[in-house]
C-alpha positions as a LaTeX table, in Angstrom:
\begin{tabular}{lrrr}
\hline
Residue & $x$ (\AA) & $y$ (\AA) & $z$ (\AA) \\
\hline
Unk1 & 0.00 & 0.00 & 0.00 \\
Unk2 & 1.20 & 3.68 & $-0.51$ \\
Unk3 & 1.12 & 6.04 & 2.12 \\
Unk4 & 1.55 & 9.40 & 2.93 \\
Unk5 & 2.42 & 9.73 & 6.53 \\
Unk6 & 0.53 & 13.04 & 7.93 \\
Unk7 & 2.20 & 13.13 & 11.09 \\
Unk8 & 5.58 & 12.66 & 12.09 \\
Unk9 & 8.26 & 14.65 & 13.47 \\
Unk10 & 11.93 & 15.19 & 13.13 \\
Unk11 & 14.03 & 16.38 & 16.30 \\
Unk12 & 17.39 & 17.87 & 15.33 \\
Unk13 & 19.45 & 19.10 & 18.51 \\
Unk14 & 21.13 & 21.52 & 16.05 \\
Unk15 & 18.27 & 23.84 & 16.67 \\
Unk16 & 16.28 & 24.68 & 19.94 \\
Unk17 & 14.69 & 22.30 & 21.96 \\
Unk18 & 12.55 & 23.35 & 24.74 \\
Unk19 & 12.04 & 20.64 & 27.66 \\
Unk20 & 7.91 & 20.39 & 27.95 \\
Unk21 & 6.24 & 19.32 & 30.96 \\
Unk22 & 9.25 & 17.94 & 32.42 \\
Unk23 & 9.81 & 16.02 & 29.08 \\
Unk24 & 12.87 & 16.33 & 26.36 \\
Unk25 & 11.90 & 14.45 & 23.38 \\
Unk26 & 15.14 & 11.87 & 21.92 \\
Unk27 & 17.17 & 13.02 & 19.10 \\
Unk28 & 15.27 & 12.16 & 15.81 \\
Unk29 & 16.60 & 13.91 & 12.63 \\
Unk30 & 15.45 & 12.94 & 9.02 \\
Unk31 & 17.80 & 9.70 & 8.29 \\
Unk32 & 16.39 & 8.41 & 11.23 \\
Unk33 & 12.85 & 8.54 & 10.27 \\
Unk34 & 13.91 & 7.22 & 6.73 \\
Unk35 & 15.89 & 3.94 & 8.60 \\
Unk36 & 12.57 & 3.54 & 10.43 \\
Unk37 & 10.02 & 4.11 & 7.57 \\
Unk38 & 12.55 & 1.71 & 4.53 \\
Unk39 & 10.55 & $-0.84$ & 4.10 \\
Unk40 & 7.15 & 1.34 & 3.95 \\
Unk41 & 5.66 & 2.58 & 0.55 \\
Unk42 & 6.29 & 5.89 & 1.71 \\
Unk43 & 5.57 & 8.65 & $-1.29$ \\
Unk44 & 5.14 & 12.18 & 1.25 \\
Unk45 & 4.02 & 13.06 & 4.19 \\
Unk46 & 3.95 & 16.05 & 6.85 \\
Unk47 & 6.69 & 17.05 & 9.14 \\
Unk48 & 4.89 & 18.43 & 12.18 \\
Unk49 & 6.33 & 20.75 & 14.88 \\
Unk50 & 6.37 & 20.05 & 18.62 \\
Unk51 & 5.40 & 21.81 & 21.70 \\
Unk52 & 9.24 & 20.88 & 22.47 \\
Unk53 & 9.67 & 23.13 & 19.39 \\
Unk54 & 8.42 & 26.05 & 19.74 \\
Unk55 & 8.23 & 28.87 & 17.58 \\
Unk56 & 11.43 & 27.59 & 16.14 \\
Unk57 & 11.13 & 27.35 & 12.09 \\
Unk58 & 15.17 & 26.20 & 11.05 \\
Unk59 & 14.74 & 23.14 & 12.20 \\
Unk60 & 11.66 & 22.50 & 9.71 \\
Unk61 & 13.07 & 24.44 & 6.77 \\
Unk62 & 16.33 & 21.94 & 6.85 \\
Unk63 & 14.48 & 18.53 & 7.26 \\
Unk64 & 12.37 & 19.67 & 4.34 \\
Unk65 & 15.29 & 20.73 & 2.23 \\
Unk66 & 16.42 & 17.01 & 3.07 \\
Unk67 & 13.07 & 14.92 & 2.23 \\
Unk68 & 12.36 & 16.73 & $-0.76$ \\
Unk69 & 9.13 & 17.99 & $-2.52$ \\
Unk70 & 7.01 & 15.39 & $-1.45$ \\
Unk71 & 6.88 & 15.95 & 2.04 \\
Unk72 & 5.13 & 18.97 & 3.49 \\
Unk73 & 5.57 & 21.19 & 7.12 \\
Unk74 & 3.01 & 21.86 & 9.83 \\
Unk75 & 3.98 & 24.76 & 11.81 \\
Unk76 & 3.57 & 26.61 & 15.28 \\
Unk77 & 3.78 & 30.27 & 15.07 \\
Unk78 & 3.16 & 33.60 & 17.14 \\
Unk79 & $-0.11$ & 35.62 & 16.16 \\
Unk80 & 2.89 & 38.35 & 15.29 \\
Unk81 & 4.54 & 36.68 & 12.60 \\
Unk82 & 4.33 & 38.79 & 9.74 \\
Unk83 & 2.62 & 38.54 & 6.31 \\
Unk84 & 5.82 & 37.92 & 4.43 \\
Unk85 & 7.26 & 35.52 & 6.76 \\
Unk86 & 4.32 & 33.30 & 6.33 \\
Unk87 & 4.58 & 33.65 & 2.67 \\
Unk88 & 8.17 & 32.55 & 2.90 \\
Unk89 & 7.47 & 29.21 & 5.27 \\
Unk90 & 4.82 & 28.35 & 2.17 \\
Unk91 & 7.29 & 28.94 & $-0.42$ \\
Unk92 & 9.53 & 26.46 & 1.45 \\
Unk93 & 7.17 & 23.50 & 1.83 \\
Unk94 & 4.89 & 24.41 & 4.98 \\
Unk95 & 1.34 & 23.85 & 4.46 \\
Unk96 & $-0.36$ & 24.05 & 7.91 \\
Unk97 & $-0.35$ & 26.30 & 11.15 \\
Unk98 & $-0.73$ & 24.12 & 14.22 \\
Unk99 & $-2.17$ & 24.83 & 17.64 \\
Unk100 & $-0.76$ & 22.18 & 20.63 \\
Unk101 & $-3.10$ & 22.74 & 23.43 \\
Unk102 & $-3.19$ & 19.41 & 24.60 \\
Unk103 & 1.40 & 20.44 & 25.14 \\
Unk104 & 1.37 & 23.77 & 24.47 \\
Unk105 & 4.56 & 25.60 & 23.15 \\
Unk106 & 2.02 & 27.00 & 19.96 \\
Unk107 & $-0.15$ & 30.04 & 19.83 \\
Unk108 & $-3.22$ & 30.68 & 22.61 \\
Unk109 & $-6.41$ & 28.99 & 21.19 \\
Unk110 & $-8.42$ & 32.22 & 21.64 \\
Unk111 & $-6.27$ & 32.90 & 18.71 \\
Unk112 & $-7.94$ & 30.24 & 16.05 \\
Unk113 & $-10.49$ & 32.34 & 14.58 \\
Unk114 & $-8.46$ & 35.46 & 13.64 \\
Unk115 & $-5.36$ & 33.86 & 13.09 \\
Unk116 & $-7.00$ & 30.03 & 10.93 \\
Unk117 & $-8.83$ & 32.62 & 9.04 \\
Unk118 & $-5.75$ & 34.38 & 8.43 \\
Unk119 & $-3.15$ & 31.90 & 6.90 \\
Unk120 & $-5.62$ & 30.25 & 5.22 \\
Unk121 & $-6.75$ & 33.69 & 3.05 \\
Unk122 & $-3.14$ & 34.18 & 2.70 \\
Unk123 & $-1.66$ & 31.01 & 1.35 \\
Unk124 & $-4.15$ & 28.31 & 2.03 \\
Unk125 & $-3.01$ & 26.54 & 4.84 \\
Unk126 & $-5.33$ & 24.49 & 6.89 \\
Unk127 & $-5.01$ & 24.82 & 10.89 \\
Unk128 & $-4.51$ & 21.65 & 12.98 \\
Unk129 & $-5.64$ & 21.29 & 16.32 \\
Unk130 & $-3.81$ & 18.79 & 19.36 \\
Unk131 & $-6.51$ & 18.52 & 21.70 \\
Unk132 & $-8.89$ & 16.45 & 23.45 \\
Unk133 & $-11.98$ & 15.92 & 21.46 \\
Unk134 & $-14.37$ & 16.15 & 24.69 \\
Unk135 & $-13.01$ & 19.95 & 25.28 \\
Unk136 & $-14.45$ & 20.70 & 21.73 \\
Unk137 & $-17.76$ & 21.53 & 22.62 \\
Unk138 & $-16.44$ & 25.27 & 23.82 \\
Unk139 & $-15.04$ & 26.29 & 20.21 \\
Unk140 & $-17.30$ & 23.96 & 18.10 \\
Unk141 & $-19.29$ & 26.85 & 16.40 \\
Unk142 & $-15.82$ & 28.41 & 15.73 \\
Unk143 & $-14.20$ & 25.79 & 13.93 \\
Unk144 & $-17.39$ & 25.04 & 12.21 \\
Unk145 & $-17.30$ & 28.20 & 10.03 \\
Unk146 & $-13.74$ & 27.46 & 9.86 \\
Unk147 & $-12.59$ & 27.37 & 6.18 \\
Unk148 & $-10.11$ & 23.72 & 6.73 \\
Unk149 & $-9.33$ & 22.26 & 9.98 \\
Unk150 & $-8.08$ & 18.67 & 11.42 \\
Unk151 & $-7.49$ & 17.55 & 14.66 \\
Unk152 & $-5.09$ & 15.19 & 15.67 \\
Unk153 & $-4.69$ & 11.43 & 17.31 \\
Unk154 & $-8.22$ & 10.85 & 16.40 \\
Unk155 & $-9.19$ & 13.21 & 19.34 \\
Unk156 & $-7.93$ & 11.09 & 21.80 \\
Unk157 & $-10.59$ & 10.43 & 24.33 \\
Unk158 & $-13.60$ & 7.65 & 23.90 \\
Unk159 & $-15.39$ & 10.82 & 25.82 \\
Unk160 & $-14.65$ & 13.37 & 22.90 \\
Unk161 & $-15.75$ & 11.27 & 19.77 \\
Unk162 & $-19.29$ & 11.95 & 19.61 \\
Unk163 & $-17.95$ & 15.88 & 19.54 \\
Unk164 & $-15.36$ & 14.56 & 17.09 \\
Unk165 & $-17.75$ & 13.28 & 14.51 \\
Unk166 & $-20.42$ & 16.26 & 14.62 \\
Unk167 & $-17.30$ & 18.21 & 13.25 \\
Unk168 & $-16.36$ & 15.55 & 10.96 \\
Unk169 & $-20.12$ & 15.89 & 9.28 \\
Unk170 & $-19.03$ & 19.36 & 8.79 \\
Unk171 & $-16.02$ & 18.74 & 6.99 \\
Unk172 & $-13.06$ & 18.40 & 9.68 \\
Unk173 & $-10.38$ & 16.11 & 8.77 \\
Unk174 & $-8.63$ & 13.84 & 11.64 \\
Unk175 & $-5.55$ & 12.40 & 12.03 \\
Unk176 & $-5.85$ & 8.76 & 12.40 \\
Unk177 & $-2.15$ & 8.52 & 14.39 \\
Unk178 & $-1.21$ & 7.72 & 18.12 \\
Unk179 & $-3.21$ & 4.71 & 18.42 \\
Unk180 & $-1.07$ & 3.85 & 21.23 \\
Unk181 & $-1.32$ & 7.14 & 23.01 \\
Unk182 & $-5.59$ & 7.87 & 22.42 \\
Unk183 & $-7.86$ & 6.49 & 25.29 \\
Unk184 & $-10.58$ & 4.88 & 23.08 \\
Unk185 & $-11.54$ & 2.05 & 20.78 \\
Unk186 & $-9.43$ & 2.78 & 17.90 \\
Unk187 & $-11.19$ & 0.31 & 15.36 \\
Unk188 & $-14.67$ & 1.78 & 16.37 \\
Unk189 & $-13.11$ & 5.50 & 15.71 \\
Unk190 & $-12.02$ & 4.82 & 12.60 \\
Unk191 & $-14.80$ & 3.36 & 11.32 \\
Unk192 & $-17.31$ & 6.10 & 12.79 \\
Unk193 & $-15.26$ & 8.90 & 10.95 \\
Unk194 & $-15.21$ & 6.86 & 8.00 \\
Unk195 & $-18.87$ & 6.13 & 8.26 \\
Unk196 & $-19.12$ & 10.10 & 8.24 \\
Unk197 & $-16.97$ & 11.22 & 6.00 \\
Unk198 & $-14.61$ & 8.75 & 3.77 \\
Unk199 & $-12.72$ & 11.65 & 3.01 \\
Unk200 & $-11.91$ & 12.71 & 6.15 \\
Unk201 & $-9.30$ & 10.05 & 7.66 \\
Unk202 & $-5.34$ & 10.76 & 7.52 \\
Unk203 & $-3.31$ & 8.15 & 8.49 \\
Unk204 & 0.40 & 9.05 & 10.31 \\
Unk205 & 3.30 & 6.84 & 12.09 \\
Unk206 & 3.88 & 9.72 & 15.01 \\
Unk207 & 7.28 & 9.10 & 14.58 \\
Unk208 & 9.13 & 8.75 & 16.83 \\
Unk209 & 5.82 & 8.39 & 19.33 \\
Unk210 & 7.24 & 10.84 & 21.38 \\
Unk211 & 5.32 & 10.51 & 24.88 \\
Unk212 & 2.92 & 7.70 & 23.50 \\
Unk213 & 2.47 & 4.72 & 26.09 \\
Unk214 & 3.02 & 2.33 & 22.72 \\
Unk215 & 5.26 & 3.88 & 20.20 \\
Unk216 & 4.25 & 3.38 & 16.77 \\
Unk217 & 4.04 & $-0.12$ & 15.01 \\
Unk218 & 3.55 & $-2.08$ & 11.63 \\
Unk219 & 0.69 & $-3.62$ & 13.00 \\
Unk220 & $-1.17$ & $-0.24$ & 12.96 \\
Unk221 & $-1.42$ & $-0.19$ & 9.20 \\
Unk222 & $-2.15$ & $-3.34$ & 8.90 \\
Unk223 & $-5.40$ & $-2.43$ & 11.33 \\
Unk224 & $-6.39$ & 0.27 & 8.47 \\
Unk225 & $-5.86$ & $-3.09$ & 5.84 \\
Unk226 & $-7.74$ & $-5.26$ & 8.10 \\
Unk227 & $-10.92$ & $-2.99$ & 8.42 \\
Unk228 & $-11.24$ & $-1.74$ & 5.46 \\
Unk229 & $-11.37$ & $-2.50$ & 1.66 \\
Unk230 & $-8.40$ & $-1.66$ & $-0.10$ \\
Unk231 & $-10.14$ & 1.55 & $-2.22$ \\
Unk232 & $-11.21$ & 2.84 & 1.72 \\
Unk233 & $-7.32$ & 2.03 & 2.56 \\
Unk234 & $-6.15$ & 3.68 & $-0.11$ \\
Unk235 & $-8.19$ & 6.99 & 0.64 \\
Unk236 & $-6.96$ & 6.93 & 4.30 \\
Unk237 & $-3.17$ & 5.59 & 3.90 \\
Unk238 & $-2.54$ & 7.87 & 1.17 \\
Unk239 & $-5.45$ & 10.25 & $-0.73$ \\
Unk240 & $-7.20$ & 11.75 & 2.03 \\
Unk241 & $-4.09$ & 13.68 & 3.41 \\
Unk242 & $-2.22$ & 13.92 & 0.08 \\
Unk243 & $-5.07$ & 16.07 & $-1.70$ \\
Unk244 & $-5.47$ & 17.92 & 1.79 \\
Unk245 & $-1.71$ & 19.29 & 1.94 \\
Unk246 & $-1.35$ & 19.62 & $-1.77$ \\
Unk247 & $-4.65$ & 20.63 & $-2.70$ \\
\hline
\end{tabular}
């Protein structure tokens, strides 16, 4: 099967790394995720910053230099950043503004309206959200007249899916990634969202699973294989999130 991972990230201790919550992530840099992804069909995918990140952009800009067209970058970044700096992170691969509340180190989420709003009108980047799905009842109406937003881990709480997948109806893609860091039934989730929206599922490794009680592992694809046809499979390994970061 192809696949384009949606969510992984690269740690480079050449560049800033801020400890988060009493946690330093391990050192991760691009050959490492390509000795750990060798024997997937791996055709793109979406380098995502960390709370443990920051606001720090060199890191990204290098690791997509070194992974090439393909692969995109999902970015934190103050509601200050200027017009022409976001214009330059586009023009060097990034495709998505993210906001970690679940870690924090990324913009305030009273920001999401203003600032979603923003980079999408300027360059047409989505905005990704790390949360817990049952806190999404408090900015539900917001992201619904959002213009493109996902949320991560499959919204990580059995609690939050029935929040999850009235946003889903409405066009919000999710992550299907840290199955072994979400507290619910993953094969239920995926087949709710699916049931919802076919369109909607993006499947990631989470490489390298940084704080995730059960680090990523082959046998989480091979769920995706197991549950689904292989035209569904398809659409969530691969087509989903490629036409969502390169549409």
């Amino acid at each position: 099967m192809r696949i384009f991972d949606a969510h992984f990230h690269i740690i480079d201790f050449d560049f800033p790394i801020k400890e988060n919550q009493g946690y330093t992530p391990p050192n991760f840099i691009v050959e490492d995720y390509q000795n750990e992804t060798t024997e997937f069909n791996v055709l793109g995918g979406a380098i995502v910053s960390g709370s443990f990140q920051g606001f720090d952009q060199e890191y990204l800009l290098k690791a997509l230099t070194q992974m090439g067209p393909a692969f995109c970058g999902v970015t934190q970044l103050p509601f200050t950043v200027t017009d022409n700096e976001i214009i330059h992170l586009h023009n060097n691969g990034v495709r998505a503004l993210r906001f970690n509340i679940k870690r924090g180190g990324s913009e305030d989420l009273s920001k999401l309206d203003t600032f979603a709003r923003r980079v999408y009108d300027l360059v047409g980047w989505h905005s990704e959200l790390y949360m817990d799905a049952k806190e999404l009842p408090g900015i539900a109406l917001t992201i619904g007249k959002l213009p493109a937003i996902s949320i991560d881990h499959l919204g990580l709480s059995e609690e939050g899916l029935p929040h999850l997948l009235r946003l889903v109806e409405k066009g919000v893609h999710v992550k299907a990634t840290g199955f072994g860091r979400v507290e619910l039934d993953v094969k239920n989730t995926l087949k709710s969202i699916y049931e919802v929206n076919p369109d909607a599922l993006m499947f990631g490794t989470d490489l390298p699973s940084t704080r995730a009680k059960r680090p990523f592992e082959y046998a989480d694809i091979e769920l995706i294989q197991q549950l689904f046809d292989e035209q569904a499979a398809d659409k969530i390994l691969y087509k989903n999130a490629l036409q969502w970061y390169f549409k």
